[in-house]
Short mmCIF file of C-alpha atoms in Angstrom, two decimals:
data_model
loop_
_atom_site.label_atom_id
_atom_site.label_comp_id
_atom_site.label_asym_id
_atom_site.label_seq_id
_atom_site.Cartn_x
_atom_site.Cartn_y
_atom_site.Cartn_z
CA MET A 23 -20.69 9.23 20.77
CA LEU A 24 -17.38 9.49 22.88
CA ILE A 25 -15.31 6.40 23.67
CA ASN A 26 -12.37 5.99 26.13
CA PHE A 27 -9.90 3.40 24.92
CA LYS A 28 -6.41 3.09 27.16
CA ILE A 29 -3.93 0.06 27.71
CA LEU A 30 -3.91 -0.98 31.15
CA LYS A 31 -0.91 -2.96 30.56
CA LEU A 32 1.14 -4.75 27.84
CA SER A 33 3.46 -7.71 28.53
CA ILE A 34 5.02 -10.72 27.02
CA THR A 35 5.05 -14.22 29.32
CA LYS A 36 6.72 -17.54 28.37
CA LYS A 37 4.70 -20.53 29.10
CA ASN A 38 5.47 -23.96 27.70
CA ASN A 39 7.92 -22.84 25.45
CA VAL A 40 5.12 -20.11 23.55
CA VAL A 41 5.50 -16.37 24.15
CA CYS A 42 2.21 -14.44 24.80
CA ILE A 43 1.45 -10.85 24.27
CA ILE A 44 -1.09 -9.96 26.87
CA ILE A 45 -2.87 -6.69 26.75
CA PHE A 46 -5.06 -5.82 29.48
CA LEU A 47 -7.99 -2.78 28.10
CA CYS A 48 -9.96 -0.85 29.30
CA ILE A 49 -12.88 0.60 27.50
CA SER A 50 -15.65 3.10 28.37
CA CYS A 51 -18.33 4.39 26.18
CA TYR A 52 -21.42 6.40 26.63
CA ASP A 53 -23.35 5.09 23.41
CA TYR A 54 -23.16 1.26 22.57
CA GLY A 55 -25.19 1.73 19.64
CA PHE A 56 -22.22 2.77 17.51
CA PHE A 57 -19.63 -0.50 17.25
CA THR A 58 -19.77 -0.82 13.53
CA SER A 59 -16.69 0.89 13.12
CA LEU A 60 -14.86 1.60 16.36
CA GLN A 61 -12.12 4.47 16.50
CA ILE A 62 -9.43 3.84 18.56
CA CYS A 63 -6.53 6.37 19.49
CA TRP A 64 -3.78 4.11 17.81
CA SER A 65 -0.39 6.04 17.27
CA SER A 66 0.85 5.59 21.07
CA HIS A 67 -0.31 2.14 21.81
CA TYR A 68 1.26 0.90 18.46
CA SER A 69 4.47 2.69 19.26
CA GLN A 70 4.72 0.84 22.31
CA ILE A 71 4.18 -2.44 20.88
CA ILE A 72 6.66 -2.10 18.21
CA LYS A 73 9.01 -0.37 20.29
CA PRO A 74 11.35 -3.33 21.10
CA PHE A 75 11.51 -5.05 17.85
CA ARG A 76 12.24 -1.61 16.20
CA GLN A 77 15.10 -1.12 18.60
CA MET A 78 16.68 -4.53 17.92
CA PHE A 79 16.42 -3.86 14.17
CA ASP A 80 18.36 -0.39 14.79
CA ARG A 81 20.93 -1.81 16.45
CA GLU A 82 21.71 -4.64 14.45
CA ILE A 83 21.93 -2.19 11.31
CA SER A 84 23.38 0.69 12.99
CA ASN A 85 25.68 -0.53 15.55
CA ARG A 86 28.04 -2.19 13.55
CA SER A 87 30.96 -0.50 11.70
CA LYS A 88 31.49 -2.84 8.67
CA ASP A 89 28.44 -3.89 6.26
CA SER A 90 30.16 -7.66 6.53
CA ASP A 91 28.93 -7.97 10.04
CA ILE A 92 25.26 -7.26 9.62
CA SER A 93 23.36 -10.39 9.90
CA ILE A 94 20.94 -10.41 6.86
CA ALA A 95 19.06 -13.26 8.38
CA LYS A 96 18.85 -11.87 11.90
CA VAL A 97 17.47 -8.88 10.84
CA LEU A 98 14.71 -10.10 8.55
CA LEU A 99 13.43 -12.53 11.69
CA TYR A 100 13.46 -9.05 13.49
CA ILE A 101 11.44 -7.56 11.10
CA ALA A 102 9.04 -10.36 10.73
CA ALA A 103 8.82 -10.39 14.92
CA GLU A 104 7.78 -7.07 14.97
CA ASP A 105 4.80 -7.33 12.09
CA GLU A 106 3.68 -10.61 13.95
CA ALA A 107 3.44 -8.54 17.44
CA PHE A 108 1.46 -6.00 15.42
CA LEU A 109 -0.68 -8.23 13.79
CA ALA A 110 -1.01 -10.41 17.24
CA PHE A 111 -2.47 -6.90 18.66
CA ASN A 112 -5.03 -6.57 15.77
CA ARG A 113 -5.96 -9.70 16.77
CA GLU A 114 -6.95 -8.73 20.52
CA MET A 115 -8.73 -5.47 18.96
CA ASP A 116 -11.03 -7.60 16.74
CA ALA A 117 -11.94 -9.76 19.21
CA LEU A 118 -12.31 -7.43 21.71
CA SER A 119 -14.29 -5.34 19.32
CA LEU A 120 -16.70 -8.20 18.47
CA LEU A 121 -16.84 -9.37 22.31
CA ARG A 122 -18.43 -5.36 22.92
CA GLU A 123 -20.73 -5.63 20.56
CA ASN A 124 -22.64 -8.29 22.22
CA GLU A 125 -22.57 -6.93 25.52
CA ASP A 126 -25.11 -4.79 26.99
CA VAL A 127 -24.67 -1.04 27.51
CA MET A 128 -22.65 -0.19 30.93
CA ASP A 129 -23.64 2.35 33.24
CA GLN A 130 -21.69 5.68 33.32
CA SER A 131 -20.65 4.90 36.94
CA ASP A 132 -19.21 1.93 35.96
CA SER A 133 -17.42 3.54 32.63
CA GLU A 134 -15.91 6.27 34.96
CA GLU A 135 -14.31 3.88 37.18
CA GLU A 136 -12.98 1.79 34.32
CA GLN A 137 -11.44 5.06 33.08
CA GLU A 138 -9.15 4.96 36.58
CA THR A 139 -6.27 3.61 34.53
CA VAL A 140 -2.04 3.28 34.66
CA GLN A 141 0.38 4.18 32.47
CA VAL A 142 1.34 1.19 29.54
CA GLN A 143 3.96 -0.44 31.04
CA SER A 144 7.18 -0.77 29.07
CA TYR A 145 9.37 -3.86 28.34
CA PRO A 146 11.71 -4.80 30.99
CA SER A 147 15.39 -4.11 29.64
CA LYS A 148 17.35 -7.38 28.55
CA THR A 149 20.25 -8.32 26.48
CA GLY A 150 20.26 -9.07 23.09
CA SER A 151 20.35 -12.84 23.66
CA GLU A 152 17.60 -12.59 26.20
CA GLU A 153 15.25 -10.60 23.42
CA GLN A 154 16.10 -12.79 20.54
CA GLN A 155 15.24 -16.02 23.01
CA LEU A 156 11.96 -14.11 23.83
CA LEU A 157 10.88 -13.46 20.74
CA GLN A 158 8.47 -16.24 19.19
CA LEU A 159 7.76 -16.86 15.40
CA ASP A 160 5.34 -19.87 14.75
CA GLY A 161 6.68 -21.20 17.92
CA LYS A 162 10.23 -20.72 17.47
CA SER A 163 12.83 -18.31 19.02
CA ILE A 164 14.97 -16.12 16.68
CA PRO A 165 17.99 -18.90 17.41
CA GLU A 166 15.93 -21.70 16.59
CA TRP A 167 15.19 -20.31 13.04
CA LEU A 168 18.97 -19.01 12.63
CA SER A 169 19.34 -22.89 13.45
CA GLU A 170 17.27 -24.20 10.80
CA LEU A 171 19.66 -22.55 8.14
CA ASP A 172 22.66 -23.79 10.29
CA ALA A 173 20.82 -27.61 9.60
CA ILE A 174 20.32 -26.80 5.80
CA SER A 175 24.35 -25.93 5.98
CA LYS A 176 25.11 -29.26 7.77
CA GLN A 177 23.03 -31.30 5.52
CA VAL A 178 24.97 -29.95 2.43
CA GLU A 179 28.14 -30.46 4.05
CA ALA A 180 26.89 -34.57 4.31
CA GLU A 181 26.06 -33.98 0.58
CA LEU A 182 29.32 -32.97 -0.32
CA VAL A 183 31.21 -35.80 1.68
CA SER A 184 28.94 -38.42 0.20
CA ARG A 185 29.99 -36.95 -3.28
CA GLY A 186 33.57 -37.08 -2.30
CA ILE A 187 33.89 -33.37 -2.80
CA ASN A 188 35.89 -30.56 -1.70
CA SER A 189 33.74 -27.89 -0.01
CA CYS A 190 36.24 -25.24 -1.54
CA ASP A 191 34.78 -25.76 -4.90
CA SER A 192 32.09 -23.00 -5.02
CA LEU A 193 30.41 -24.26 -8.20
CA GLN A 194 29.99 -27.83 -6.33
CA VAL A 195 28.56 -26.26 -3.35
CA LEU A 196 26.01 -24.54 -5.48
CA GLU A 197 25.28 -27.80 -6.73
CA ALA A 198 24.64 -29.51 -3.29
CA VAL A 199 22.39 -26.67 -2.03
CA ASN A 200 20.00 -27.37 -4.79
CA THR A 201 19.86 -30.84 -4.18
CA VAL A 202 19.16 -30.16 -0.39
CA LEU A 203 16.59 -27.29 -0.83
CA PHE A 204 14.63 -28.76 -3.76
CA ASP A 205 15.11 -32.46 -3.72
CA MET A 206 15.31 -33.55 -0.25
CA ARG A 207 13.66 -30.93 1.64
CA GLY A 208 11.31 -29.91 -0.97
CA PHE A 209 11.42 -26.32 -1.54
CA GLU A 210 9.88 -24.34 -4.37
CA ARG A 211 9.56 -21.23 -5.75
CA THR A 212 6.18 -19.51 -5.21
CA SER A 213 4.55 -18.28 -8.90
CA THR A 214 4.18 -14.79 -9.89
CA CYS A 215 0.90 -14.53 -8.56
CA SER A 216 1.52 -16.00 -5.06
CA ASN A 217 4.24 -13.35 -4.51
CA GLU A 218 1.46 -10.94 -3.48
CA ASP A 219 0.95 -13.09 -0.20
CA PRO A 220 2.87 -11.25 2.30
CA LYS A 221 3.85 -14.51 4.17
CA TYR A 222 6.18 -15.78 1.20
CA SER A 223 8.12 -12.48 2.00
CA TYR A 224 8.80 -13.54 5.53
CA LEU A 225 12.09 -15.60 6.06
CA HIS A 226 10.62 -17.54 8.66
CA SER A 227 7.63 -18.56 6.60
CA VAL A 228 9.35 -19.53 3.72
CA LEU A 229 11.82 -22.11 6.04
CA ASN A 230 8.49 -23.04 7.83
CA SER A 231 6.56 -23.72 4.73
CA ARG A 232 9.13 -24.06 2.13
CA CYS A 233 7.71 -22.31 -0.26
CA GLY A 234 8.70 -18.19 -1.19
CA THR A 235 10.07 -15.80 -3.21
CA ALA A 236 12.48 -16.28 -5.77
CA PHE A 237 14.68 -13.23 -3.76
CA LEU A 238 14.14 -15.00 -0.27
CA PHE A 239 15.72 -18.25 -1.71
CA SER A 240 18.62 -16.06 -2.82
CA VAL A 241 18.56 -14.72 0.98
CA ILE A 242 18.62 -18.67 2.23
CA TYR A 243 21.55 -19.20 -0.52
CA ILE A 244 23.75 -16.43 0.77
CA GLU A 245 23.23 -17.58 4.41
CA VAL A 246 23.87 -21.25 3.80
CA CYS A 247 26.93 -20.95 1.47
CA GLN A 248 28.58 -18.08 4.26
CA ARG A 249 28.12 -20.77 6.77
CA LEU A 250 30.08 -23.16 4.55
CA GLY A 251 32.93 -20.37 3.83
CA VAL A 252 31.92 -20.05 -0.14
CA PRO A 253 31.95 -16.21 -1.36
CA ILE A 254 28.21 -15.70 -2.67
CA VAL A 255 27.28 -12.39 -3.97
CA GLY A 256 24.28 -10.92 -5.63
CA ALA A 257 22.75 -7.94 -7.45
CA ARG A 258 19.83 -6.01 -8.66
CA VAL A 259 19.21 -6.69 -12.30
CA GLY A 260 16.11 -4.92 -13.24
CA GLU A 261 13.07 -6.47 -11.11
CA ASP A 262 14.92 -9.54 -10.53
CA PHE A 263 17.66 -9.99 -7.78
CA VAL A 264 20.25 -12.82 -8.67
CA VAL A 265 22.99 -14.65 -6.72
CA TRP A 266 26.00 -16.39 -8.10
CA SER A 267 29.07 -17.80 -6.71
CA LYS A 268 32.71 -15.88 -7.06
CA THR A 269 34.69 -18.07 -9.30
CA GLU A 270 37.99 -17.43 -11.59
CA ASN A 271 35.85 -18.61 -14.47
CA PRO A 272 31.99 -17.36 -14.23
CA ASP A 273 31.20 -18.44 -17.59
CA GLU A 274 31.40 -21.96 -16.06
CA LEU A 275 27.73 -21.14 -14.13
CA PHE A 276 26.38 -20.54 -17.34
CA GLU A 277 27.23 -24.25 -18.79
CA VAL A 278 24.21 -25.83 -19.89
CA ALA A 279 24.25 -29.44 -18.02
CA ALA A 280 23.21 -32.35 -19.96
CA THR A 281 21.16 -34.03 -17.17
CA SER A 282 19.24 -31.11 -16.54
CA GLY A 283 19.33 -29.05 -19.80
CA ARG A 284 19.31 -25.87 -17.35
CA SER A 285 22.83 -23.90 -16.28
CA LEU A 286 23.99 -23.59 -13.10
CA PHE A 287 23.04 -19.95 -12.74
CA ALA A 288 19.67 -20.82 -14.06
CA ILE A 289 18.71 -23.10 -11.22
CA VAL A 290 20.08 -20.84 -8.61
CA ASN A 291 18.03 -18.01 -9.74
CA GLY A 292 14.89 -19.49 -10.86
CA LYS A 293 12.29 -18.79 -13.80
CA CYS A 294 13.75 -15.09 -14.46
CA VAL A 295 16.77 -16.28 -16.22
CA ASP A 296 14.52 -18.08 -18.66
CA ASP A 297 12.25 -15.40 -18.68
CA PRO A 298 13.03 -13.13 -22.28
CA LYS A 299 11.07 -10.24 -20.54
CA SER A 300 13.52 -10.50 -17.74
CA ARG A 301 17.09 -8.35 -18.10
CA ALA A 302 18.53 -11.54 -15.79
CA SER A 303 17.84 -13.50 -19.12
CA ASP A 304 20.66 -11.41 -21.05
CA LEU A 305 23.38 -12.36 -18.38
CA THR A 306 26.64 -13.98 -19.07
CA GLY A 307 29.71 -14.62 -17.27
CA LYS A 308 31.50 -11.44 -18.56
CA SER A 309 28.41 -9.36 -17.65
CA LEU A 310 27.94 -10.31 -14.45
CA LEU A 311 31.58 -8.57 -13.72
CA HIS A 312 29.88 -5.33 -14.35
CA LEU A 313 27.03 -5.46 -11.80
CA ASP A 314 26.87 -3.68 -8.60
CA VAL A 315 26.91 -6.15 -6.00
CA ALA A 316 24.42 -5.70 -3.30
CA THR A 317 25.49 -4.92 0.36
CA ASN A 318 23.93 -6.69 3.37
CA ARG A 319 22.04 -3.26 3.89
CA ASP A 320 21.14 -3.12 0.34
CA ILE A 321 19.77 -6.73 0.79
CA ILE A 322 17.78 -5.93 3.73
CA GLY A 323 16.48 -2.80 1.82
CA ILE A 324 15.03 -5.08 -0.78
CA ALA A 325 13.74 -7.33 1.53
CA LEU A 326 11.69 -4.26 3.09
CA ALA A 327 10.94 -2.76 -0.62
CA ASN A 328 9.07 -5.76 -1.22
CA LEU A 329 6.93 -5.98 2.13
CA PHE A 330 6.56 -1.83 1.27
CA ARG A 331 4.77 -3.50 -2.08
CA VAL A 332 2.74 -5.96 -1.38
CA HIS A 333 1.04 -4.47 1.86
CA TRP A 334 0.38 -1.39 -0.08
CA ARG A 335 -0.97 -3.66 -3.18
CA ARG A 336 -3.06 -5.14 -0.28
CA ALA A 337 -3.95 -2.22 1.36
CA SER A 338 -5.75 -0.25 -1.89
CA LYS A 339 -6.91 -3.28 -3.03
CA ALA A 340 -10.45 -2.20 -2.32
CA THR A 341 -9.61 1.23 -4.31
CA PRO A 342 -7.81 0.51 -7.75
CA GLY A 343 -6.13 3.21 -9.28
CA VAL A 344 -5.24 4.74 -5.61
CA MET A 345 -1.90 5.90 -5.55
CA LEU A 346 -0.15 7.32 -2.47
CA THR A 347 0.36 10.44 -4.13
CA SER A 348 -3.31 10.72 -5.00
CA PRO A 349 -4.20 13.59 -2.81
CA LEU A 350 -1.60 16.03 -4.40
CA SER A 351 -3.44 15.39 -7.32
CA GLU A 352 -6.97 16.79 -5.46
CA LEU A 353 -5.91 19.48 -3.84
CA ASN A 354 -8.96 21.75 -4.80
CA ASN A 355 -11.27 19.00 -3.59
CA PHE A 356 -8.95 18.34 0.05
CA ARG A 357 -11.40 17.23 2.69
CA ILE A 358 -11.45 14.95 5.67
CA SER A 359 -14.05 12.88 3.90
CA ASN A 360 -11.77 12.19 1.06
CA PHE A 361 -9.65 9.43 2.41
CA PRO A 362 -10.00 6.07 0.22
CA LEU A 363 -10.99 2.99 1.45
CA LEU A 364 -7.76 1.26 2.07
CA ARG A 365 -6.99 -1.92 4.70
CA PRO A 366 -6.00 -0.31 8.01
CA GLN A 367 -3.89 -3.63 8.94
CA ASP A 368 -1.73 -3.62 5.54
CA LEU A 369 -1.34 -0.29 5.28
CA ARG A 370 0.19 -0.39 8.99
CA LEU A 371 2.28 -2.65 7.88
CA ALA A 372 3.03 -0.78 4.81
CA ILE A 373 4.18 2.12 7.00
CA ALA A 374 6.11 -0.05 9.38
CA ALA A 375 8.54 -1.19 6.29
CA ALA A 376 8.81 2.08 4.97
CA GLU A 377 10.00 3.56 8.65
CA ARG A 378 12.73 0.83 8.86
CA LEU A 379 14.18 1.55 5.28
CA LEU A 380 14.43 5.30 6.06
CA ILE A 381 16.62 3.74 9.03
CA LEU A 382 18.74 2.34 5.93
CA ASP A 383 18.38 5.47 3.99
CA PRO A 384 17.38 8.41 5.40
CA ASN A 385 18.36 10.73 2.44
CA ASN A 386 15.57 9.16 0.40
CA TRP A 387 13.14 11.71 0.26
CA ARG A 388 10.78 10.02 -2.14
CA LEU A 389 10.71 7.30 0.08
CA ARG A 390 10.10 10.15 2.94
CA LYS A 391 7.52 11.83 0.92
CA ASP A 392 5.17 8.21 0.36
CA LEU A 393 5.90 7.64 4.26
CA GLY A 394 4.03 11.18 5.03
CA MET A 395 1.42 10.25 2.69
CA MET A 396 0.52 6.96 4.45
CA TYR A 397 0.62 9.08 7.69
CA TYR A 398 -2.06 11.07 6.13
CA TYR A 399 -4.06 8.16 5.14
CA VAL A 400 -4.08 6.80 8.62
CA ARG A 401 -5.09 10.59 10.30
CA GLN A 402 -1.17 10.80 11.90
CA CYS A 403 -1.15 14.56 10.28
CA ARG A 404 1.54 15.73 13.13
CA ASP A 405 3.46 13.17 11.58
CA ALA A 406 2.40 13.52 7.90
CA ILE A 407 3.64 17.47 7.91
CA LEU A 408 6.73 16.42 9.54
CA GLU A 409 8.00 13.84 7.09
CA LEU A 410 6.53 16.27 3.99
CA SER A 411 8.47 19.28 5.40
CA ILE A 412 11.49 17.67 5.74
CA CYS A 413 11.23 16.73 2.16
CA ILE A 414 10.57 20.40 1.45
CA ALA A 415 13.48 21.90 3.53
CA ASN A 416 16.01 19.56 3.15
CA PHE A 417 16.15 18.02 -0.26
CA ALA A 418 16.78 19.60 -3.61
CA ILE A 419 13.73 18.46 -5.71
CA GLU A 420 12.09 19.92 -8.31
CA GLU A 421 10.34 23.54 -8.13
CA GLU A 422 7.08 22.22 -9.50
CA GLU A 423 6.88 19.27 -6.76
CA ALA A 424 8.14 21.36 -4.14
CA LYS A 425 5.29 23.75 -4.80
CA GLU A 426 2.71 21.07 -4.84
CA LEU A 427 4.20 19.84 -1.27
CA LYS A 428 4.07 22.82 0.02
CA LEU A 429 0.44 23.79 -0.77
CA PHE A 430 -0.33 20.15 0.54
CA VAL A 431 1.17 21.08 4.07
CA GLU A 432 -0.67 23.99 4.09
CA LYS A 433 -4.04 22.33 3.58
CA LEU A 434 -2.82 19.78 5.81
CA HIS A 435 -2.18 22.01 8.89
CA ARG A 436 -5.90 23.81 8.31
CA LEU A 437 -7.33 20.19 8.06
CA PHE A 438 -5.40 18.97 11.26
CA SER A 439 -6.72 22.31 13.32
CA LEU A 440 -10.54 21.01 12.40
CA MET A 441 -10.19 17.60 13.44
CA SER A 442 -11.23 16.50 16.40
CA PRO A 443 -8.72 14.72 19.15
CA LEU A 444 -10.86 11.51 18.46
CA ASP A 445 -10.13 12.06 14.37
CA SER A 446 -6.32 13.20 15.02
CA ASP A 447 -3.78 10.46 15.12
CA CYS A 448 -6.76 7.94 14.85
CA LEU A 449 -7.31 4.72 12.80
CA ALA A 450 -10.59 2.78 12.27
CA VAL A 451 -10.60 -0.90 13.09
CA HIS A 452 -12.91 -3.02 11.33
#
């Protein structure tokens, strides 16, 4: 069966303060008996959708000479906006597929008429502020979400004034932030099992639902205190990320309060400090001085790595035990029918996270290898060959691993030559 799919036009409009992604499509086929799995030539259309969002991410990361000039919150909102645009597009595809399943077979003449399409319309050129106003996340623009952080900061200021406290006292500021977030606004950290729900890993969702991962709470602390002129720093400690205020006597952070029975450091950083299995539970005021403080780029990288991990786990949930590198261990049984059962939507979101991570760290060859393997899983063979070849040619990797990658790329070349145009660079949408 032959199915032709083309985007006639892709545009964004704003109506009643809500931005709508409008997609005009043309589908024609010569056999409608096969609509349970619709193969769509995906890569170029997907690229058009994410292009404006990826450009904003790239500008914020690349055009800042100083790391301190990068807005962590703004970049995390750009990430969310791109993923939301993709999900909106996917919903349109799902709805279209269901609609077409219930329609009668089209005449071939009608199909041929519909094939006379125009090129995908690109986004109009806009300034950074116009782009930010255009992007909508849960009904709010990027500046409106940033204003949410401003509002929390002002509420903290009011709380400090009510206590008659100088806002320059970093410990008192942290205590006031705790009061505003958890007592006044009702925020709460998610449980470990809930961390696998992607919505808790996006900043706007946390601000909206008031529930999120410990890491994103650390980001909120940094953003709020930065607005109040109080320096807050953070660092990776094992699998956790902790934040603290710069103070002349860091031991004060670990003094247990009589009222709560916990230290300020524990209240700010959550359960990891009380978990004996976590390295964060061993921290002291003295050991804080020896931690590698994370840069803004590092923090954005951690956010993306978390998204990558969450979406890959969800993508591979139906195939327990499958790993990104599984095909490398199955080179003797390598064929097109060996693709594991993976969730296309989460797999694509994992790819997006990895692509943005490479913008931050282009010399991370292991990440590049993972990205190449995911391209293989979605049958973007050209991209898979390119990324894996870069790993082999540009990085000093162990001889056995390089040999394995070379053999895989050779077989990938042969596989690509056998794939039909519909299989190549396509993704199944169910």
